[in-house]
XYZ file of C-alpha atoms in Angstrom:
612
model
C -136.096 -208.742 90.220
C -137.676 -205.869 92.312
C -139.797 -206.731 95.277
C -143.352 -207.841 94.446
C -145.254 -204.256 95.295
C -147.072 -204.667 98.542
C -150.583 -203.253 97.287
C -153.856 -204.271 98.760
C -155.391 -204.772 95.372
C -153.681 -207.668 94.239
C -155.788 -210.817 95.121
C -153.868 -213.750 96.639
C -154.022 -215.789 93.658
C -152.159 -213.296 91.709
C -149.903 -212.691 94.231
C -149.115 -216.347 94.588
C -148.646 -216.537 90.601
C -145.992 -213.503 90.903
C -144.345 -215.064 94.073
C -143.909 -217.925 91.861
C -142.509 -216.275 89.081
C -140.253 -214.391 91.438
C -138.480 -217.472 92.694
C -137.316 -218.616 89.390
C -134.340 -216.645 89.215
C -133.200 -217.292 92.610
C -131.219 -220.851 92.703
C -131.203 -221.832 96.056
C -130.811 -225.541 97.782
C -131.671 -226.113 101.374
C -132.973 -229.866 102.864
C -135.929 -231.184 100.955
C -139.260 -229.336 101.551
C -140.343 -229.918 98.052
C -140.712 -233.657 98.305
C -142.004 -234.509 94.853
C -144.235 -231.601 94.144
C -144.086 -228.712 92.030
C -145.925 -225.366 92.903
C -145.211 -223.638 96.213
C -145.110 -224.282 99.868
C -144.772 -222.328 102.956
C -141.545 -222.065 104.058
C -140.466 -223.474 106.861
C -143.928 -223.924 107.620
C -147.592 -222.038 107.489
C -147.611 -218.648 108.824
C -144.248 -217.353 108.035
C -143.439 -214.978 105.372
C -141.780 -217.144 102.946
C -142.598 -219.285 100.290
C -140.420 -222.055 98.461
C -140.762 -222.468 94.734
C -140.807 -226.179 93.692
C -140.635 -227.795 90.386
C -140.684 -231.945 90.121
C -139.446 -232.119 93.579
C -136.458 -229.516 92.902
C -136.185 -226.398 94.950
C -135.785 -223.202 92.709
C -135.498 -220.467 95.386
C -137.245 -218.713 98.365
C -139.469 -215.738 97.924
C -138.633 -213.544 100.932
C -140.831 -210.286 100.457
C -144.722 -211.122 101.475
C -147.084 -207.850 100.612
C -148.078 -206.007 104.239
C -150.236 -208.074 106.256
C -149.731 -211.421 104.699
C -148.262 -214.501 105.299
C -147.904 -217.886 103.407
C -150.302 -220.307 104.318
C -151.362 -223.545 102.527
C -148.764 -222.390 99.931
C -151.287 -219.138 99.219
C -151.218 -215.355 100.334
C -153.064 -215.288 103.791
C -154.052 -212.857 106.038
C -151.608 -212.384 108.621
C -154.648 -211.844 111.250
C -156.418 -215.014 110.492
C -157.085 -217.095 113.280
C -155.401 -220.155 111.508
C -151.987 -218.352 112.259
C -152.884 -217.307 116.149
C -150.258 -218.033 118.064
C -147.999 -219.300 115.446
C -144.349 -219.810 116.451
C -142.717 -218.683 113.233
C -141.890 -214.997 113.703
C -142.640 -211.911 116.194
C -146.257 -210.782 114.512
C -144.551 -207.458 114.303
C -142.164 -208.699 111.622
C -144.910 -209.988 109.183
C -144.476 -208.413 105.979
C -141.781 -206.424 106.644
C -139.582 -207.659 103.755
C -138.455 -211.044 103.836
C -138.256 -211.395 107.953
C -136.781 -214.897 107.741
C -133.840 -216.670 105.723
C -133.526 -220.488 105.586
C -129.995 -221.904 106.316
C -128.701 -224.743 104.361
C -129.025 -227.374 107.409
C -132.639 -226.990 107.281
C -133.424 -224.662 110.063
C -134.259 -221.278 109.729
C -133.680 -217.715 111.452
C -135.751 -215.089 112.760
C -135.738 -211.256 111.722
C -136.001 -209.500 114.906
C -134.216 -211.836 117.533
C -131.244 -209.402 117.621
C -128.841 -211.504 115.395
C -127.654 -211.258 112.115
C -127.136 -214.450 110.871
C -127.660 -217.381 108.412
C -128.544 -215.209 104.693
C -130.518 -212.740 106.635
C -128.900 -208.965 105.121
C -129.523 -205.429 105.567
C -131.946 -205.759 102.702
C -134.097 -208.482 104.385
C -133.838 -207.804 108.041
C -132.587 -204.069 109.016
C -133.778 -205.132 112.344
C -130.997 -207.521 113.040
C -128.518 -206.354 110.407
C -128.720 -202.732 110.359
C -129.792 -200.193 107.526
C -127.606 -200.594 104.432
C -124.957 -198.197 104.330
C -124.500 -197.747 108.047
C -121.770 -198.326 110.235
C -122.528 -202.183 109.438
C -121.191 -201.636 105.640
C -122.748 -202.769 103.005
C -125.540 -205.341 102.699
C -124.624 -208.361 104.950
C -123.353 -211.179 102.266
C -125.690 -213.330 100.265
C -124.445 -215.849 98.373
C -127.204 -216.220 95.724
C -127.463 -212.632 94.851
C -126.046 -211.358 91.259
C -124.356 -208.346 92.739
C -121.557 -209.511 94.834
C -117.856 -208.272 94.194
C -115.045 -210.224 94.995
C -110.965 -209.643 94.953
C -107.982 -211.362 95.848
C -105.792 -209.738 98.622
C -102.199 -210.789 99.884
C -99.829 -210.808 96.684
C -99.337 -207.066 96.349
C -99.210 -207.747 92.820
C -99.016 -204.071 91.738
C -95.754 -204.123 93.499
C -93.761 -205.468 90.455
C -95.824 -203.080 88.373
C -94.587 -200.285 90.447
C -91.645 -201.600 92.097
C -90.091 -198.077 92.985
C -93.579 -196.548 94.077
C -94.614 -198.086 97.793
C -97.720 -195.802 97.798
C -99.167 -197.856 95.242
C -98.711 -201.044 96.738
C -101.617 -202.844 98.636
C -102.793 -201.578 101.517
C -103.581 -203.799 104.982
C -106.907 -205.753 104.519
C -108.549 -203.582 106.883
C -108.085 -200.289 104.516
C -110.630 -201.949 102.015
C -113.582 -202.463 104.325
C -114.873 -199.254 105.261
C -117.295 -199.087 102.354
C -119.272 -201.328 99.883
C -117.082 -201.719 97.033
C -115.869 -205.328 97.986
C -118.064 -208.095 99.235
C -115.422 -210.942 99.878
C -111.821 -210.952 100.362
C -109.626 -213.972 99.220
C -106.264 -214.419 101.438
C -103.795 -215.477 98.917
C -102.118 -217.685 99.389
C -101.821 -220.734 101.132
C -99.224 -222.236 98.870
C -97.541 -224.946 100.406
C -99.850 -228.137 101.847
C -97.150 -229.882 103.472
C -93.781 -228.426 104.144
C -91.300 -230.459 106.061
C -89.585 -227.654 107.256
C -92.316 -227.116 109.542
C -92.902 -229.421 112.485
C -95.520 -232.069 111.728
C -95.317 -230.770 108.096
C -97.609 -228.013 108.673
C -98.566 -225.758 105.650
C -96.805 -222.592 104.184
C -98.344 -218.824 103.556
C -97.130 -216.467 101.528
C -98.585 -212.648 101.786
C -95.809 -210.762 100.099
C -94.841 -207.982 102.358
C -97.788 -208.103 104.514
C -96.584 -210.931 106.958
C -93.078 -212.308 106.997
C -92.615 -213.662 110.343
C -92.471 -217.076 110.944
C -94.237 -218.768 113.681
C -91.890 -219.848 116.648
C -90.402 -223.054 115.592
C -91.666 -222.929 111.610
C -90.078 -221.987 108.647
C -92.933 -221.009 106.177
C -95.947 -221.317 108.456
C -96.133 -217.507 109.312
C -97.574 -215.912 112.404
C -99.653 -212.817 111.131
C -102.008 -211.164 113.996
C -102.428 -208.097 111.731
C -104.548 -209.912 109.179
C -106.424 -211.740 111.998
C -107.591 -208.300 113.339
C -108.269 -206.959 109.990
C -110.204 -209.969 108.769
C -112.382 -209.078 112.043
C -112.913 -205.562 111.393
C -113.991 -206.865 107.892
C -116.412 -209.264 109.068
C -117.848 -206.558 111.357
C -118.495 -204.666 108.417
C -120.391 -207.563 106.495
C -117.509 -208.504 104.688
C -116.541 -212.213 104.038
C -112.902 -213.083 104.020
C -111.819 -216.805 102.796
C -108.345 -218.409 102.656
C -107.044 -219.067 99.026
C -105.239 -222.596 98.541
C -102.889 -223.222 95.766
C -102.131 -220.520 93.474
C -99.991 -220.301 90.175
C -96.689 -221.262 92.145
C -96.454 -223.703 95.109
C -95.977 -226.873 96.439
C -99.320 -228.657 96.650
C -101.384 -231.694 95.982
C -102.860 -234.923 97.210
C -101.567 -238.488 97.124
C -105.193 -239.691 98.234
C -108.409 -238.932 99.111
C -107.229 -240.104 102.495
C -104.749 -237.516 102.592
C -107.273 -234.599 101.611
C -109.367 -235.703 104.212
C -106.737 -235.180 106.805
C -106.096 -231.970 105.335
C -109.597 -230.875 105.703
C -109.362 -231.382 109.334
C -105.753 -229.333 109.467
C -107.588 -226.514 107.675
C -110.527 -226.627 109.910
C -108.445 -226.382 113.071
C -106.005 -223.752 112.267
C -108.446 -221.188 110.006
C -112.072 -221.864 110.439
C -114.148 -223.225 113.589
C -111.948 -225.861 114.895
C -109.025 -226.097 117.490
C -106.156 -228.380 118.484
C -102.947 -228.179 120.098
C -101.320 -229.515 117.218
C -102.553 -226.938 114.701
C -101.524 -223.582 115.478
C -103.720 -220.398 114.321
C -101.712 -218.095 112.017
C -104.744 -215.404 112.523
C -105.134 -215.838 116.101
C -108.664 -216.777 117.273
C -110.452 -215.388 114.376
C -112.399 -217.219 112.352
C -112.228 -217.127 108.897
C -115.298 -217.545 106.519
C -114.260 -220.562 104.272
C -112.077 -221.498 101.887
C -111.162 -221.234 98.264
C -109.619 -223.496 95.707
C -107.187 -221.720 93.312
C -105.681 -225.275 91.836
C -103.281 -224.470 89.017
C -101.003 -227.722 89.379
C -100.920 -231.236 90.784
C -103.455 -233.121 88.820
C -106.793 -233.881 90.272
C -106.540 -236.075 93.106
C -108.229 -235.309 96.263
C -109.684 -232.131 95.875
C -113.231 -233.499 95.443
C -113.080 -235.431 99.155
C -111.407 -232.213 100.777
C -114.083 -230.016 99.889
C -116.783 -232.629 101.163
C -114.939 -233.446 104.297
C -114.736 -229.517 104.878
C -118.368 -229.394 104.292
C -118.540 -231.985 107.006
C -116.799 -230.301 109.508
C -118.873 -227.119 108.800
C -121.670 -228.625 110.762
C -119.602 -228.688 113.979
C -119.774 -224.763 114.297
C -123.462 -223.900 113.950
C -122.777 -220.299 115.151
C -121.700 -218.992 111.442
C -122.390 -219.951 107.674
C -119.174 -220.946 106.095
C -118.571 -221.340 102.415
C -116.621 -223.153 99.968
C -115.379 -221.443 96.413
C -113.077 -222.545 93.489
C -111.457 -220.598 90.768
C -111.164 -222.888 87.401
C -109.689 -221.598 84.357
C -112.299 -220.710 81.951
C -110.968 -223.193 79.125
C -113.677 -226.151 80.302
C -113.491 -228.318 81.702
C -110.840 -227.351 83.924
C -107.627 -229.118 84.367
C -107.542 -229.730 88.021
C -110.794 -228.960 89.560
C -113.124 -229.918 86.528
C -115.936 -230.940 85.884
C -116.009 -234.220 84.712
C -115.088 -238.022 86.121
C -114.165 -237.565 89.829
C -112.735 -234.383 89.667
C -113.767 -231.680 92.535
C -116.637 -229.676 90.590
C -118.102 -232.722 89.888
C -117.981 -234.666 93.241
C -118.239 -231.939 95.623
C -120.381 -228.906 96.438
C -119.418 -225.376 95.943
C -120.871 -222.340 96.955
C -119.871 -220.044 93.908
C -117.332 -220.725 91.286
C -115.316 -218.018 89.855
C -114.022 -218.713 86.638
C -111.040 -216.838 85.177
C -112.014 -215.199 82.105
C -108.612 -214.360 81.068
C -105.106 -215.369 80.235
C -107.132 -217.460 77.480
C -108.546 -217.578 74.162
C -111.616 -217.896 76.224
C -111.250 -214.603 78.028
C -113.283 -211.503 77.958
C -111.224 -210.187 75.412
C -113.084 -212.510 73.040
C -116.653 -212.201 74.391
C -117.979 -211.273 70.787
C -116.343 -214.425 69.278
C -118.640 -217.182 69.922
C -116.212 -220.069 69.069
C -114.131 -218.418 72.009
C -116.333 -217.189 74.658
C -118.022 -220.171 77.166
C -119.743 -218.480 80.038
C -122.729 -220.843 78.556
C -121.068 -223.900 79.235
C -120.083 -223.072 82.795
C -123.834 -221.610 83.044
C -125.312 -224.983 81.735
C -123.037 -226.807 84.322
C -123.955 -224.694 87.348
C -127.765 -225.139 86.442
C -127.312 -229.006 87.459
C -124.429 -229.107 89.609
C -124.538 -229.412 93.646
C -126.155 -227.036 95.154
C -126.641 -224.513 92.107
C -123.347 -222.435 92.694
C -123.238 -219.300 91.327
C -120.748 -218.489 88.446
C -118.604 -215.451 89.053
C -117.119 -213.598 86.284
C -113.389 -213.559 87.025
C -111.440 -210.687 85.405
C -107.909 -208.851 85.602
C -108.001 -205.511 87.682
C -105.664 -203.357 84.932
C -103.889 -204.263 81.869
C -100.907 -204.747 83.844
C -102.796 -207.774 86.054
C -102.945 -210.535 83.521
C -101.408 -211.185 80.214
C -104.875 -211.195 78.328
C -108.409 -210.473 79.287
C -108.781 -206.931 80.528
C -111.334 -204.579 78.878
C -112.068 -201.132 79.688
C -114.932 -200.857 82.426
C -117.106 -199.328 79.975
C -117.134 -202.561 77.830
C -117.210 -204.674 80.925
C -120.197 -203.241 82.053
C -121.859 -204.099 78.859
C -120.657 -207.620 79.186
C -122.034 -208.035 82.769
C -125.234 -206.504 81.766
C -125.637 -209.070 78.724
C -124.738 -212.068 81.175
C -126.987 -211.350 84.068
C -129.746 -210.549 82.063
C -129.273 -214.002 80.163
C -128.408 -215.982 83.304
C -130.169 -214.355 86.341
C -130.160 -217.535 88.377
C -126.606 -218.399 87.789
C -124.720 -215.273 87.452
C -123.535 -214.354 90.945
C -121.146 -211.350 90.077
C -117.610 -210.207 89.428
C -114.062 -210.935 91.124
C -110.753 -209.280 90.035
C -107.231 -210.124 90.531
C -106.444 -208.117 92.575
C -106.862 -205.133 95.098
C -103.555 -204.054 94.462
C -104.277 -203.606 90.647
C -107.835 -202.347 91.120
C -106.641 -199.554 93.113
C -104.269 -198.044 90.832
C -106.391 -198.256 87.894
C -108.104 -194.875 88.138
C -111.229 -193.956 85.875
C -112.513 -190.679 84.934
C -115.132 -190.457 87.477
C -111.983 -190.029 89.854
C -112.846 -193.761 91.175
C -111.018 -196.678 90.654
C -111.662 -200.175 88.563
C -113.156 -201.735 91.402
C -115.481 -198.959 92.641
C -116.602 -198.203 89.227
C -117.657 -202.022 88.471
C -118.914 -202.865 91.780
C -121.190 -199.719 91.725
C -122.338 -200.933 88.216
C -123.426 -204.373 89.379
C -125.101 -203.005 92.872
C -127.220 -200.527 91.046
C -130.980 -200.980 91.746
C -130.254 -202.638 95.247
C -131.075 -201.034 98.529
C -127.512 -200.909 99.661
C -125.686 -197.600 99.178
C -123.238 -197.739 96.169
C -118.990 -197.639 96.561
C -118.286 -194.547 98.419
C -116.228 -192.707 95.032
C -113.172 -192.042 97.037
C -110.203 -191.669 94.665
C -107.833 -194.736 94.746
C -104.376 -194.244 96.740
C -102.495 -193.020 94.205
C -101.883 -189.543 92.674
C -101.269 -190.397 89.238
C -103.481 -191.818 86.000
C -104.735 -195.442 86.032
C -102.479 -197.664 83.704
C -103.911 -197.396 80.014
C -105.532 -200.237 78.307
C -103.105 -200.567 76.086
C -100.320 -200.971 78.201
C -98.262 -203.942 77.673
C -97.707 -206.289 80.437
C -94.414 -206.332 79.533
C -91.997 -207.843 82.752
C -89.865 -205.555 84.303
C -86.255 -206.268 85.842
C -88.348 -207.929 89.129
C -90.134 -210.378 86.795
C -93.653 -209.682 86.770
C -95.392 -211.781 89.009
C -97.054 -214.756 87.083
C -100.487 -213.618 86.040
C -102.190 -216.226 88.034
C -103.089 -215.664 91.575
C -100.379 -217.240 93.558
C -97.285 -216.541 95.358
C -95.072 -216.071 92.521
C -91.362 -217.211 92.615
C -90.064 -213.868 92.503
C -91.266 -211.197 94.581
C -92.765 -208.654 96.246
C -90.725 -205.502 96.045
C -89.014 -205.985 99.603
C -85.858 -206.291 100.829
C -86.573 -210.084 101.153
C -88.109 -211.097 98.268
C -90.945 -213.887 98.498
C -93.310 -215.486 96.151
C -95.593 -212.756 95.723
C -95.703 -210.333 92.465
C -98.612 -210.288 90.570
C -99.698 -214.045 90.749
C -102.953 -214.757 89.751
C -104.536 -214.737 86.687
C -103.490 -217.663 84.801
C -106.548 -219.667 83.408
C -104.521 -222.007 81.968
C -101.703 -222.170 83.764
C -101.418 -225.904 84.806
C -98.740 -228.101 84.168
C -99.677 -229.944 81.239
C -99.106 -233.339 83.155
C -103.093 -233.536 83.110
C -103.937 -232.047 79.985
C -107.337 -231.449 79.307
C -108.892 -230.948 75.397
C -109.636 -227.542 74.780
C -112.048 -225.907 72.180
C -111.939 -227.153 68.389
C -108.438 -227.274 67.218
C -108.379 -224.225 65.408
C -105.412 -221.899 66.257
C -103.694 -223.021 69.259
C -104.926 -220.959 72.364
C -102.478 -218.334 74.031
C -100.244 -219.499 76.739
C -100.322 -218.295 80.075
C -97.466 -216.728 82.437
C -96.186 -218.690 85.242
C -92.965 -218.307 86.578
C -89.762 -216.708 85.774
C -86.742 -219.250 84.860
C -83.033 -218.487 86.239
C -82.027 -215.056 85.642
C -78.965 -216.851 84.408
C -80.728 -218.171 81.191
C -80.595 -215.739 78.087
C -81.757 -215.602 74.777
C -80.777 -214.198 71.341
C -81.396 -210.773 71.663
C -83.506 -210.651 68.635
C -86.211 -212.950 69.920
C -89.581 -212.232 71.701
C -90.005 -215.869 72.397
C -88.572 -218.922 72.517
C -89.346 -223.001 73.339
C -87.918 -223.627 76.759
C -85.756 -225.423 77.304
C -86.442 -226.660 73.386
C -88.501 -227.493 70.485
C -91.873 -229.875 71.564
C -92.016 -229.098 75.334
C -94.513 -227.192 76.655
C -93.135 -224.530 77.765
C -92.700 -221.101 76.177
C -90.141 -218.674 77.431
C -90.252 -214.554 76.893
C -87.381 -212.692 76.114
C -86.451 -209.246 76.743
C -83.118 -207.548 75.744
C -81.588 -211.308 75.667
C -82.698 -212.410 78.962
C -85.897 -214.934 79.474
C -88.031 -212.762 81.708
C -90.742 -215.006 82.202
C -92.029 -218.366 81.162
C -95.592 -219.765 80.151
C -96.753 -223.243 80.158
C -98.534 -223.555 76.530
C -102.291 -224.401 76.695
C -103.678 -227.792 77.336
C -103.048 -230.079 73.898
C -100.357 -228.012 72.705
C -96.178 -227.346 72.725
C -94.124 -225.039 71.815
C -92.160 -224.944 68.455
C -89.739 -222.160 67.102
C -91.105 -219.800 69.525
C -94.943 -220.430 68.894
C -97.608 -222.864 69.741
C -98.569 -226.257 67.684
C -100.931 -228.954 68.507
C -98.885 -231.864 70.778
C -99.596 -234.199 67.693
C -97.490 -232.415 65.263
C -95.588 -234.529 62.902
C -92.705 -232.413 63.925
C -92.638 -233.205 67.147
C -92.897 -237.024 66.885
C -90.148 -239.099 69.337
C -89.108 -235.728 71.148
C -88.483 -236.144 74.815
C -89.115 -233.153 77.147
C -89.230 -232.925 81.144
C -92.374 -233.262 82.563
C -91.940 -229.839 84.022
C -89.014 -227.380 83.951
C -90.580 -225.185 86.737
């Protein structure tokens, strides 16, 4: 919504009404300022330039932009030069009415525009004095978790390496390479894919960043030493970007046996990657503090993730020098098999700052946007509107036709979907996430920009920030066509879900990389979750390639693996099983296709819990 016009012809009563209406599309949650009342209250106190919009005690949002010469007093716009505001400790008088001089923090404290520190929710749009002018060397507008224009991406798995195994120039570049313009707002380092690795001292976690970092820390096996990622992270943060660590992935060894184990793991993550420190916890990226943690949980049940997120958020208070975030990336099937919401799942018991729903590799993906029986953004929006912290819902999509098994749509189509969803849910929609950076950079558009630049520019239109610079992607060849089938190559295409895939990046030492990621419904069906009405069975989702020794009838494209009535579907290419998929929740494989698990033909058939 555009800022309120700074016109002296508006009466205080009209201004107050406009401010009240403006606040309703900015869901925001802080400590209780509303009590049990409805209406407006000055935030954080009288004589400041912000208004908290309240409705029955609920905090609907903060209006940041007072007209010139006005401050808030008693919930109403008042003359900033009024005697009642003389010597107010709220802010420097020179900042009154300059366009959102203050921003509230989740802890209930507040920051002051003009104090020389860009902090909290301040940004170049709301406080140029501290954060710099938008589009200057500070990069794009400083991050604001409550906007509708954030553009996010996973980095670290070089998934384009499997699409272009013989073209290193098309592989993913260093992280800092993508931080020089305003295209990206948030990066996810993917992945920490092993929670407890007995090969490391004290069973510390394992990391995988494909060809970006391969050297273990001294005495460790899977805990890597990645100083370059650390310095690149600092560069990105200096340019206003947020860098979070993604935990899990489609392929990994992770999960918790209890809430107490999850709580202890939160301390490990805090000390190794965020604001803590401990001699027992080495820091793979050096002293740099990441901006938070992302949960990409696609296996291992539901136990502990809520306790982990809750414990980690409690630790954030130990470092008031910066704001930390927690995100999650469930698959679009509602509820997600591992994250929820529902019962004691993480999305029900913990607070998340935003949730990136993977609208791909599933029947509920963006490819079915026009199918009212499939597209389910409404369900996620409804949940977010009452969830703890009012998290924004981020639209997760593949960045090219080779990035996922299904769900890729051309940029023009995606723009129309974004426009419709943002208009319908202005207080819930938070932006777009893509899997992944490497796929986006190779998907060139007719404008000469790549897919990420086109979509990011579109969702940022109308803001005071400069749009992404239209530089050509680091490849001279044309973008993969929308019709290009995601056919596996000799180096089995990484799973479509964010994670270190079992086969790997095109380097001499193969490692779990590939195009992990987008696997919306890729979770072992040990904890099946009911899907939508049982009409046609949902499509399967690529996970990991079986052994290269496995073969199949050359005339077949799919077969059940290892046999009929098991929840695994294998894809064949020239007589070889190139990759395997988990069938959708509630279904099993029969004669190379999917049927509901209750199918009488599967009565009494025994299958391994997992063949992965």
